[in-house]
Amino acid sequence: MYPIYEVRLTEEPRCFPVHIGGRILRATRNLRAMLRQLREIQHVQKHPPAELAAKLLELRNNPLRCRELIWIDALCIDQDDLKERAAQVALMSLIYKRAKNCTVWLGQIDQHTNTAMDLLDDFSVHLRDRLSQDGFTKSRPEFMRWIFNLPSESIAALLALFRRTWFSRVWVRQEIFLSQEVGGLCGTVLFRFLPLIELGSIINSTHLSTSLISIARNGGIPTAPTFTSPEPGLVEDVSRNILNMGTLVNAISYNRLPSFRDAMVMAMGCASTDPRDKIYGVLSLISEFQSEAGTPVIDADYTLPVERVYVKATAAIATCAEKSLDFLEFCHPRQLKTLKSLPSWCPDYACSNPIVHGSDAIAHLVESLWPSRPRINVVRDSLLEVDGFRYDVITQTYTNLTTPDAIQILKLVAGLKLEDSGSPKRNRPGRVELLWRLLLKDKFSSQAPAHPVAGLFLPQMIATLITTPGVPRDEADQPVSAMERKLEIQEALEQLYIITAELIDLEADASPFLFDLEALQAIIEEFKATEPVSYDDISQNAYSKLLESSLSSMRRQAVYAGLSSELDAVIGAGAYVASPDSKFPFDPKMFLGTWASNVLPVLVGYRADSLIFASQRSTTLGMGCKTTMPGDEIWIIHGVTDPVILRHLENGNYEFCGKVHVQGIVYDDTAEEREHWLTMTQKVTIQ
């Protein structure tokens, strides 16, 4: 008999007694709280006060009502019996599909719950149906106005709800995707769960989590570059959980199983007590893992070592009917893996976050060269054989993207061997365009390649990079004093002026995308007169001056570049009337939304795991993992829609070092060029 009601709980130590059928089982604190809450709700439903009787009669057939027959995994599965756990994993999809409804227990009610529920009701009543009917692209401005007009207390309450532990667990993906009806239970509050994850999905698609955190905290634009949250883990937790909801809703909306790529974006960002559950927890969801009979092609086996489970799953993806190399997107460099014995091509799914440097930038090139499926061979579960060709070799790397490196990158850009703006031979992006497209990975407001209006944000990106405090390169590095920091930034500002003038001289048409030289000179003189108070104060002072200067001239620069209407559409500048004391010529919240959804995430990513590199080809720049070194090779691989870094080994094989974004790859789709690259194609073995 399959249950009509199913509840999942997160893993905690089992310390609290629960009486079941004359037996006593040990339960978690979370489970005990949920059982007590259900018992209270069921008692009220059976014996309602007179004032509630009519209301409960209306809800008699509501699938969110608490039922008598309940299946709870923490009680119904012997968590200490590995064979039983494996057998139950095979039944999970049937349990979820056949349950009348599934209720998500989010935990006890807190001071934010009622406010969050009111916000969710407002979204459901005023926006949800319209977004569904009109499509988000058409309704995006209305949604942005709605969410930015919410009180900061409401946004804080919503983020507190999204940060609850349930959203971070790997097993919960199945219950949402496979169940007939899903309800939420927070304390005594029962609510429909799908609108909540749909709202989270929209916030994910607009990359608004960071800006909403900022609004909830202080209600406005940050006054300094913020790469870490005052509350540890806040940005990471909320962003990860919202990303998981976005991936899940996409799969639900298309009514199909998620791909391995989408499912692992969720799983690697989720927590699990057993690292093997990063695979087994989504086994029934991944389309590539399903046989024609609808059962997984690999079985859960908790007796296998974790490394063996990961290699087995990855090999199954590589050799499935689709011949997919999507798993390479999630490979951490060997130095960052927790399981050091894994082959370089096999992801360490236990790592908390996937490293994704690619952006499908060369999909057209790969499809043009190789219209058929790739030839992939896995040898002895240790070697991966694929086809591809070496495109370039890395010559220089810039690691920290902080004050000194930011200036070096700008010098590198100025020195690229490209045709100047006045040259009749120039038919490709210039140096400045190459830089801002690289920094944004050529994507802005969900458009790829990015619209030229994105280039107007380059001065703010440069300001952020130049004033970002450095991180220690090794234990010998010591923090510098406030005066040393001031001199470091002062030198950087003077170098910025020289390089900006050089770039304008080389590419006059790029001046709208750079700092105004007169304003920059004034900033330098004012900064020189500033007395250093503290290390952080110096960085914030420089950042604020650069930011204010770039924003105050942004609309004028947009007019000069012929992008005025496009900028107004992006940040709502046209409909905003600034107050006399305002420093900004447009709505600060709308600018913050655009900045935080398009620019800040990539800047935060740079700080976490990225570097800029130059290569033998003097017309390109790239971005990859911080472990990339001079001498590493850039390869184009059949079946991979981004360039990859391979490191040549003494035995003739290669080590996989990650996907990269290369801006400026020159490819003319001609028969002659296709023939050239095809003749360069060879089998390469990755170990």
XYZ file of C-alpha atoms in Angstrom:
687
model
C 0.000 0.000 0.000
C 1.416 3.399 -0.959
C 0.928 6.300 1.420
C -1.350 9.213 0.745
C 0.937 11.585 2.573
C 4.751 11.810 2.564
C 7.135 13.926 4.594
C 10.907 14.320 4.241
C 13.218 15.615 6.895
C 16.808 16.700 6.997
C 19.475 14.586 8.678
C 20.388 15.360 12.298
C 21.572 13.243 15.252
C 18.762 10.922 16.345
C 18.403 11.541 20.073
C 14.674 11.892 20.849
C 12.309 8.948 21.502
C 9.222 8.430 19.309
C 6.585 5.807 20.229
C 5.413 3.803 17.192
C 3.275 0.644 17.450
C 4.548 -0.185 20.891
C 8.173 0.365 19.883
C 10.454 3.275 20.645
C 12.554 4.729 17.843
C 15.072 7.525 18.064
C 14.256 10.659 16.094
C 15.867 14.015 15.393
C 14.800 17.224 17.092
C 13.433 18.392 13.727
C 11.318 15.250 13.305
C 9.966 15.448 16.846
C 8.929 19.070 16.291
C 7.179 18.166 13.044
C 5.304 15.208 14.576
C 4.064 17.356 17.444
C 2.931 20.032 14.988
C 1.069 17.494 12.842
C -0.604 16.012 15.904
C -1.815 19.470 16.911
C -3.117 20.239 13.410
C -4.874 16.859 13.121
C -6.519 17.346 16.507
C -7.858 20.743 15.434
C -9.143 19.268 12.166
C -10.956 16.450 13.995
C -12.287 18.615 16.813
C -12.460 22.146 15.457
C -13.684 25.041 17.568
C -17.065 26.300 16.429
C -15.599 29.363 14.747
C -13.340 27.133 12.591
C -15.765 24.337 11.731
C -17.239 25.969 8.608
C -13.810 26.933 7.315
C -12.426 23.412 7.804
C -15.458 21.948 6.043
C -14.521 23.974 2.963
C -10.985 22.519 3.132
C -12.121 18.900 3.471
C -10.934 18.002 -0.030
C -7.931 20.325 0.020
C -4.822 18.256 -0.683
C -2.919 20.348 1.848
C -4.973 18.964 4.715
C -3.056 16.734 7.122
C -3.783 13.052 6.491
C -3.883 10.024 8.764
C -1.461 7.801 6.821
C 1.995 9.323 6.704
C 5.276 7.981 5.281
C 8.395 9.539 6.783
C 11.730 8.379 5.440
C 13.602 8.936 8.705
C 11.265 6.441 10.422
C 10.341 4.069 7.584
C 13.909 3.389 6.413
C 16.602 1.906 8.620
C 19.237 4.543 7.991
C 21.974 2.322 9.456
C 21.303 -0.632 7.122
C 23.190 0.024 3.851
C 21.348 -2.699 1.924
C 17.943 -1.424 3.006
C 18.920 2.141 2.120
C 19.987 1.016 -1.368
C 16.735 -0.935 -1.860
C 14.648 2.026 -0.729
C 16.466 4.383 -3.118
C 15.162 2.232 -5.978
C 11.602 2.705 -4.668
C 11.791 6.434 -4.017
C 10.431 7.542 -7.367
C 7.393 5.240 -7.002
C 6.715 6.483 -3.474
C 6.732 10.108 -4.571
C 4.690 9.499 -7.719
C 1.962 7.510 -5.947
C 1.627 9.591 -2.801
C -1.552 11.661 -2.850
C 0.435 14.630 -1.655
C 3.799 15.518 -0.180
C 4.270 18.097 2.541
C 7.540 19.921 3.024
C 8.363 20.622 6.643
C 10.369 23.867 6.778
C 10.630 24.033 10.551
C 9.084 26.050 13.320
C 7.488 29.429 12.786
C 9.698 32.442 13.535
C 9.425 36.229 13.524
C 9.695 36.331 9.713
C 7.173 33.636 8.760
C 3.927 35.637 8.658
C 5.559 38.485 6.715
C 6.993 36.003 4.196
C 3.593 34.324 3.796
C 1.934 37.704 3.171
C 4.516 38.458 0.486
C 3.937 35.050 -1.110
C 0.177 35.649 -1.141
C 0.731 39.034 -2.801
C 2.902 37.419 -5.462
C 0.349 34.658 -6.096
C -2.587 37.069 -6.382
C -1.059 39.900 -8.401
C 1.787 38.476 -10.470
C 1.950 34.695 -10.732
C -0.806 34.139 -13.282
C 0.270 37.129 -15.368
C 3.869 35.924 -15.497
C 2.649 32.509 -16.551
C 0.376 33.888 -19.286
C 2.584 36.649 -20.700
C 5.957 34.997 -20.197
C 8.657 36.425 -17.973
C 10.476 38.325 -20.709
C 7.389 40.461 -21.351
C 6.509 40.826 -17.667
C 10.045 41.362 -16.348
C 9.705 45.180 -15.864
C 6.510 44.702 -13.854
C 8.159 42.071 -11.647
C 11.208 44.284 -11.083
C 8.982 47.196 -10.033
C 7.018 44.929 -7.695
C 10.009 43.436 -5.911
C 11.978 46.702 -5.624
C 8.945 48.445 -4.122
C 8.642 45.869 -1.344
C 9.589 47.025 2.155
C 13.039 45.870 3.194
C 11.400 43.943 6.059
C 9.402 41.863 3.566
C 12.494 41.075 1.493
C 14.393 40.114 4.654
C 11.554 37.768 5.621
C 11.541 36.116 2.196
C 15.307 35.600 2.260
C 15.067 34.111 5.756
C 12.550 31.614 4.414
C 14.773 30.735 1.457
C 17.721 30.190 3.800
C 15.998 27.403 5.730
C 17.828 24.078 5.749
C 15.296 22.204 3.624
C 16.255 24.101 0.468
C 19.864 22.949 0.735
C 19.244 19.183 0.966
C 19.968 16.952 -2.002
C 17.147 14.410 -1.543
C 14.319 16.952 -1.586
C 14.550 17.526 -5.371
C 12.696 14.258 -6.086
C 9.732 15.011 -3.882
C 9.060 18.338 -5.606
C 9.485 17.061 -9.146
C 7.729 13.688 -8.834
C 4.905 14.321 -6.349
C 1.325 14.949 -7.485
C 0.758 17.784 -5.037
C 3.246 19.563 -2.782
C 2.349 21.654 0.237
C 4.524 23.538 2.667
C 4.279 23.404 6.435
C 6.015 26.022 8.573
C 4.925 25.726 12.162
C 1.128 25.616 11.900
C 1.042 27.438 8.552
C 0.044 25.237 5.605
C 0.576 26.714 2.155
C 0.981 25.720 -1.474
C 4.632 25.189 -2.179
C 4.916 25.637 -5.940
C 4.388 29.444 -5.916
C 7.277 29.741 -3.465
C 9.767 27.879 -5.642
C 8.458 29.713 -8.725
C 9.244 33.013 -7.004
C 12.681 31.691 -6.142
C 13.155 30.648 -9.754
C 12.359 34.156 -11.016
C 14.789 35.708 -8.545
C 17.392 33.229 -9.794
C 16.782 34.033 -13.457
C 17.238 37.747 -12.742
C 20.304 37.164 -10.498
C 18.737 39.362 -7.864
C 19.652 37.466 -4.687
C 22.713 39.615 -3.928
C 20.894 42.912 -4.502
C 17.927 41.778 -2.401
C 20.303 40.985 0.442
C 21.736 44.479 0.115
C 18.270 46.052 0.146
C 17.231 43.972 3.139
C 20.359 45.103 4.950
C 20.521 48.817 4.146
C 17.898 49.602 1.506
C 20.274 51.076 -1.070
C 23.368 50.853 -3.234
C 26.496 49.557 -1.483
C 29.002 52.340 -0.889
C 31.976 50.046 -1.306
C 32.758 46.883 -3.261
C 31.290 44.036 -1.230
C 32.617 40.540 -1.820
C 31.888 39.047 1.575
C 28.771 39.208 3.690
C 28.855 40.574 7.241
C 26.822 37.497 8.138
C 28.967 34.476 7.144
C 27.378 32.310 4.490
C 24.321 34.514 3.918
C 24.956 35.325 0.251
C 26.166 31.797 -0.486
C 23.226 30.088 1.238
C 20.512 32.228 -0.328
C 22.072 32.258 -3.803
C 22.610 28.493 -3.777
C 19.093 27.682 -2.603
C 17.512 30.064 -5.107
C 19.638 28.587 -7.900
C 18.368 25.128 -6.971
C 14.776 26.314 -7.221
C 15.406 27.872 -10.627
C 16.785 24.649 -12.053
C 13.935 22.645 -10.569
C 11.172 24.911 -11.888
C 12.671 24.816 -15.378
C 12.403 21.041 -15.386
C 8.840 21.120 -14.020
C 7.691 23.732 -16.550
C 8.902 21.606 -19.459
C 7.465 18.447 -17.840
C 10.625 16.449 -18.431
C 13.417 15.031 -16.352
C 16.351 17.374 -15.782
C 19.535 16.715 -17.717
C 22.638 15.562 -15.884
C 24.035 19.078 -16.236
C 20.998 20.736 -14.603
C 20.612 18.095 -11.895
C 24.249 18.311 -10.840
C 24.080 22.105 -10.585
C 21.506 21.400 -7.889
C 23.159 18.381 -6.278
C 26.663 19.832 -5.957
C 25.268 22.910 -4.255
C 23.282 20.816 -1.790
C 24.238 19.181 1.476
C 24.162 15.442 2.136
C 25.261 13.319 5.056
C 26.649 10.609 2.753
C 28.705 11.960 -0.202
C 27.404 9.116 -2.378
C 23.978 10.722 -2.168
C 25.228 13.534 -4.444
C 24.616 10.873 -7.135
C 22.000 8.592 -5.565
C 19.876 11.520 -4.393
C 19.156 12.568 -7.994
C 19.396 9.142 -9.636
C 15.707 9.002 -10.502
C 15.693 12.546 -11.864
C 18.513 12.531 -14.439
C 17.295 11.821 -17.957
C 20.594 10.284 -19.110
C 20.434 7.745 -16.260
C 17.065 6.320 -17.316
C 16.758 3.147 -19.391
C 13.999 2.558 -21.957
C 12.107 0.747 -19.210
C 12.200 3.902 -17.093
C 14.573 2.560 -14.447
C 18.019 3.960 -13.647
C 20.916 2.446 -15.607
C 23.027 2.355 -12.437
C 21.935 1.067 -9.045
C 22.492 2.615 -5.651
C 25.161 0.628 -3.836
C 26.306 2.008 -0.490
C 29.017 -0.648 -0.176
C 31.040 0.989 -2.964
C 33.717 3.579 -2.120
C 32.749 7.164 -2.911
C 35.406 7.451 -5.645
C 34.027 4.367 -7.379
C 30.468 5.740 -7.282
C 31.574 9.038 -8.845
C 33.667 7.431 -11.595
C 30.914 4.915 -12.392
C 28.278 7.650 -12.713
C 30.537 9.890 -14.812
C 31.496 7.032 -17.143
C 27.787 6.229 -17.577
C 27.139 9.815 -18.694
C 30.141 9.809 -21.035
C 29.099 6.606 -22.795
C 25.302 7.020 -22.777
C 23.350 7.364 -26.007
C 23.783 11.158 -25.983
C 27.607 10.853 -25.687
C 27.765 13.781 -23.284
C 30.824 15.558 -21.890
C 28.728 17.936 -19.773
C 30.350 16.531 -16.643
C 33.582 18.364 -17.489
C 31.812 21.570 -16.479
C 31.930 20.468 -12.845
C 35.556 19.376 -12.614
C 37.587 21.088 -9.943
C 41.355 21.225 -10.423
C 43.065 18.283 -8.749
C 44.471 20.561 -6.026
C 40.942 21.549 -4.956
C 39.379 18.078 -4.944
C 38.633 16.406 -1.632
C 39.066 12.986 -3.285
C 42.597 13.204 -4.648
C 42.532 9.768 -6.326
C 39.825 10.741 -8.824
C 40.908 11.093 -12.470
C 41.247 14.744 -13.486
C 38.252 14.350 -15.834
C 35.912 13.034 -13.103
C 34.175 15.685 -10.983
C 34.410 15.531 -7.221
C 30.687 15.800 -6.622
C 31.327 16.161 -2.886
C 32.771 19.638 -3.460
C 30.198 22.110 -2.234
C 30.016 24.255 -5.364
C 30.585 23.503 -9.030
C 33.230 25.535 -10.843
C 31.707 26.724 -14.099
C 33.921 28.963 -16.228
C 32.365 28.240 -19.585
C 29.495 30.003 -21.288
C 28.867 27.875 -24.403
C 30.826 30.531 -26.275
C 32.056 28.302 -29.120
C 29.000 26.107 -29.574
C 28.665 27.311 -33.184
C 32.298 26.429 -33.917
C 32.018 22.921 -32.431
C 28.724 22.196 -34.208
C 30.129 23.472 -37.500
C 33.258 21.330 -37.256
C 31.644 18.180 -35.892
C 27.925 17.800 -36.725
C 27.894 14.198 -35.439
C 28.023 12.978 -31.840
C 31.504 12.856 -30.284
C 33.574 9.691 -30.002
C 34.158 9.114 -26.289
C 35.917 6.170 -24.717
C 36.516 5.457 -21.024
C 39.429 3.056 -20.496
C 39.667 1.075 -17.238
C 37.696 3.801 -15.453
C 40.852 5.918 -15.400
C 41.459 7.315 -18.902
C 39.135 9.459 -21.020
C 39.747 9.448 -24.777
C 38.243 12.281 -26.843
C 38.915 14.118 -30.105
C 40.099 17.722 -30.384
C 42.869 20.104 -31.385
C 45.245 22.471 -29.617
C 44.232 26.063 -30.268
C 46.650 28.134 -28.186
C 49.159 28.172 -25.303
C 48.921 30.367 -22.179
C 51.817 32.773 -21.658
C 50.797 35.042 -18.743
C 48.377 34.865 -15.821
C 46.983 37.533 -13.459
C 45.752 35.887 -10.312
C 43.986 38.067 -7.760
C 42.233 40.689 -9.883
C 43.034 43.293 -7.246
C 44.772 46.663 -7.431
C 48.153 45.676 -8.982
C 46.759 42.953 -11.223
C 43.881 45.145 -12.441
C 46.390 47.685 -13.777
C 48.462 44.928 -15.385
C 45.344 43.639 -17.139
C 44.555 47.106 -18.457
C 48.131 47.411 -19.733
C 47.760 44.024 -21.378
C 44.567 45.162 -23.109
C 46.228 48.333 -24.372
C 49.071 46.254 -25.770
C 46.935 43.820 -27.767
C 47.890 43.748 -31.425
C 44.576 44.840 -32.873
C 43.717 47.307 -35.607
C 43.064 50.837 -34.322
C 39.637 52.428 -34.678
C 40.662 54.473 -37.720
C 42.099 51.536 -39.624
C 40.143 50.300 -42.678
C 41.250 46.759 -41.745
C 39.425 46.774 -38.424
C 36.459 44.430 -38.655
C 36.469 42.879 -35.181
C 35.865 44.151 -31.619
C 38.471 46.571 -30.351
C 40.500 46.368 -27.148
C 37.936 48.005 -24.857
C 35.065 45.912 -26.156
C 37.210 42.801 -25.798
C 37.793 43.662 -22.129
C 34.209 44.312 -21.064
C 32.930 41.296 -22.963
C 35.530 39.135 -21.226
C 34.689 40.485 -17.761
C 30.981 39.790 -18.338
C 31.647 36.514 -20.189
C 29.801 38.223 -23.030
C 26.409 37.910 -21.320
C 24.164 40.684 -20.005
C 20.458 40.709 -19.127
C 20.169 37.103 -20.339
C 21.502 38.081 -23.772
C 24.517 36.365 -25.318
C 26.415 37.905 -26.936
C 25.883 40.915 -24.696
C 24.257 44.054 -26.079
C 26.700 47.015 -26.416
C 24.852 48.816 -23.596
C 26.667 46.441 -21.232
C 29.919 48.210 -22.075
C 28.699 51.332 -20.261
C 29.224 49.425 -17.000
C 32.951 48.942 -17.642
C 34.047 51.996 -15.553
C 32.234 50.608 -12.513
C 33.854 47.212 -13.067
C 37.292 48.832 -13.292
C 36.578 50.857 -10.143
C 35.676 47.663 -8.301
C 38.773 45.782 -9.418
C 41.191 48.630 -8.714
C 39.904 49.323 -5.204
C 39.354 45.709 -4.139
C 41.698 44.877 -1.246
C 44.199 42.158 -2.043
C 44.111 38.696 -0.549
C 47.288 37.093 0.834
C 49.120 35.106 -1.835
C 50.910 33.061 0.870
C 51.479 32.984 4.618
C 54.406 35.383 4.296
C 52.147 38.164 3.032
C 51.372 40.741 5.688
C 48.547 43.331 5.674
C 49.749 46.733 4.552
C 49.215 49.936 6.495
C 46.633 52.587 5.598
C 49.349 54.816 4.143
C 50.784 51.968 2.057
C 47.285 51.194 0.808
C 46.751 54.851 -0.094
C 49.994 54.967 -2.088
C 49.077 51.698 -3.827
C 45.675 53.019 -4.937
C 47.105 56.436 -5.805
C 49.624 54.827 -8.125
C 46.854 52.691 -9.618
C 44.694 55.779 -10.286
C 47.596 57.547 -11.992
C 48.268 54.466 -14.112
C 44.537 54.258 -14.885
C 44.640 57.813 -16.229
C 47.620 57.039 -18.489
C 46.124 53.795 -19.820
C 42.684 55.391 -20.363
C 44.270 58.184 -22.389
C 46.203 55.605 -24.413
C 43.079 53.555 -25.115
C 41.112 56.640 -26.192
C 43.972 57.583 -28.494
C 43.930 54.095 -30.030
C 40.137 53.737 -30.133
C 38.326 57.067 -30.036
C 34.971 55.353 -30.519
C 35.496 53.517 -27.215
C 35.619 56.683 -25.065
C 31.956 56.389 -23.889
C 32.919 53.098 -22.239
C 35.856 54.554 -20.283
C 36.331 57.079 -17.504
C 36.146 60.767 -18.418
C 39.757 62.001 -18.273
C 38.969 65.366 -16.683
C 36.886 63.750 -13.986
C 39.569 61.133 -13.404
C 42.237 63.809 -12.987
C 40.058 65.601 -10.438
C 39.598 62.350 -8.502
C 43.360 61.813 -8.411
C 44.016 65.307 -7.041
C 41.277 64.980 -4.438
C 42.495 61.530 -3.414
C 46.050 62.797 -2.953
C 44.775 65.318 -0.406
C 42.910 62.619 1.549
C 44.326 61.701 4.956
C 44.373 57.909 5.395
C 42.234 56.836 8.367
C 42.229 53.063 7.923
C 42.970 50.458 5.280
C 39.272 49.873 4.535
C 38.452 53.586 4.625
C 41.028 54.299 1.924
C 39.624 51.594 -0.365
C 36.041 52.747 0.173
C 36.962 56.390 -0.366
C 38.555 55.657 -3.738
C 35.723 53.378 -4.781
C 33.039 55.915 -3.873
C 34.720 58.687 -5.861
C 35.157 56.480 -8.936
C 31.615 55.130 -8.682
C 30.032 58.568 -8.268
C 32.009 59.934 -11.218
C 31.120 57.068 -13.544
C 27.436 57.047 -12.605
C 27.002 60.808 -12.912
C 28.314 60.704 -16.494
C 26.664 57.427 -17.496
C 23.640 58.906 -19.257
C 25.797 61.449 -21.077
C 28.122 58.656 -22.222
C 25.097 56.637 -23.359
C 23.903 59.536 -25.531
C 27.383 59.864 -27.058
C 27.420 56.131 -27.837
C 23.880 56.153 -29.238
C 22.664 53.853 -26.439
C 20.425 56.232 -24.472
C 17.149 54.357 -24.937
C 18.860 51.026 -24.284
C 20.289 52.303 -20.987
C 16.907 53.690 -19.955
C 15.359 50.292 -20.619
C 18.013 48.507 -18.559
C 17.989 50.709 -15.440
C 14.725 52.619 -15.785
C 16.495 55.942 -16.083
C 13.981 57.543 -18.405
C 11.061 57.486 -15.963
C 13.034 58.542 -12.898
C 13.266 62.109 -11.644
C 16.196 62.501 -9.268
C 15.896 64.645 -6.174
C 18.126 67.754 -6.009
C 20.455 66.117 -3.448
C 20.695 62.782 -5.281
C 24.122 61.703 -6.516
C 22.585 59.442 -9.162
C 20.642 60.406 -12.309
C 18.473 57.304 -12.066
C 16.664 55.093 -9.573
C 19.346 53.651 -7.243
C 17.361 50.454 -6.661
C 16.917 49.806 -10.382
C 20.608 50.394 -10.951
C 21.415 48.109 -8.041
C 19.205 45.404 -9.562
C 20.966 45.648 -12.922
C 24.411 45.802 -11.336
C 23.792 42.945 -8.929
C 22.102 40.682 -11.471
C 24.628 41.124 -14.279
C 27.943 42.460 -12.989
C 28.440 41.684 -9.307
C 28.062 37.871 -9.626
C 30.925 37.613 -12.100
C 33.121 39.935 -10.024
C 32.456 37.792 -6.952
C 33.281 34.720 -9.040
C 36.617 36.233 -10.065
C 37.562 36.674 -6.430
C 36.613 33.097 -5.626
C 38.339 31.043 -8.286
C 39.264 32.943 -11.457
C 42.234 34.530 -13.160
C 42.812 36.416 -16.394
C 45.335 35.006 -18.837
C 47.042 36.001 -22.061
C 48.188 33.549 -24.705
C 50.484 33.215 -27.691
C 47.769 34.666 -29.890
C 48.075 38.395 -29.255
C 44.432 39.064 -30.127
C 42.711 37.159 -27.314
C 42.219 37.246 -23.550
C 40.855 34.463 -21.389
C 39.518 33.622 -17.970
C 39.972 30.362 -16.134
C 40.652 28.676 -12.813
C 43.320 30.121 -10.529
C 45.439 26.977 -10.872
C 46.021 27.730 -14.568
C 49.725 28.254 -15.331
C 51.850 29.538 -18.220
C 52.486 26.638 -20.572
C 49.013 25.151 -20.159
C 47.309 24.514 -23.479
C 43.924 25.719 -24.753
C 42.078 22.936 -26.594
C 38.867 22.708 -28.566
C 37.233 19.344 -27.810
C 34.536 17.625 -29.852
C 31.418 17.701 -27.665
C 32.482 20.592 -25.409
C 31.032 24.006 -26.206
C 33.790 25.983 -24.457
C 37.563 25.898 -24.756
C 39.300 23.769 -22.102
C 42.700 23.890 -20.429
C 44.831 20.728 -20.712
C 48.213 20.291 -19.033
C 50.677 18.067 -20.889
C 52.157 15.243 -18.786
C 55.461 13.421 -19.148
C 53.781 10.174 -20.250
C 52.132 11.906 -23.212
C 48.680 12.081 -21.641
C 46.985 15.242 -20.377
C 45.508 16.510 -17.136
C 42.153 18.304 -17.377
C 42.357 21.739 -15.723
C 38.894 23.132 -16.405
C 36.763 24.952 -18.930
C 37.647 28.535 -19.761
C 36.150 31.574 -21.400
C 38.281 32.994 -24.218
C 37.220 36.347 -25.646
C 38.445 37.051 -29.142
C 38.593 33.546 -30.644
C 38.803 34.216 -34.358
C 36.765 31.816 -36.455
C 35.579 32.409 -39.993
C 32.972 29.830 -40.924
C 34.489 28.920 -44.275
C 35.160 25.548 -45.861
C 38.896 26.297 -45.886
C 39.044 27.052 -42.156
C 36.907 24.038 -41.225
C 39.236 21.848 -43.243
C 42.268 23.367 -41.504
C 40.985 22.624 -38.009
C 39.756 19.166 -38.942
C 43.228 18.255 -40.178
C 44.576 19.391 -36.775
C 42.104 17.144 -34.889
C 43.618 14.224 -32.981
C 42.711 11.773 -30.237
C 43.761 13.056 -26.829
C 43.949 10.962 -23.655
C 43.088 12.612 -20.323
C 44.004 10.888 -17.083
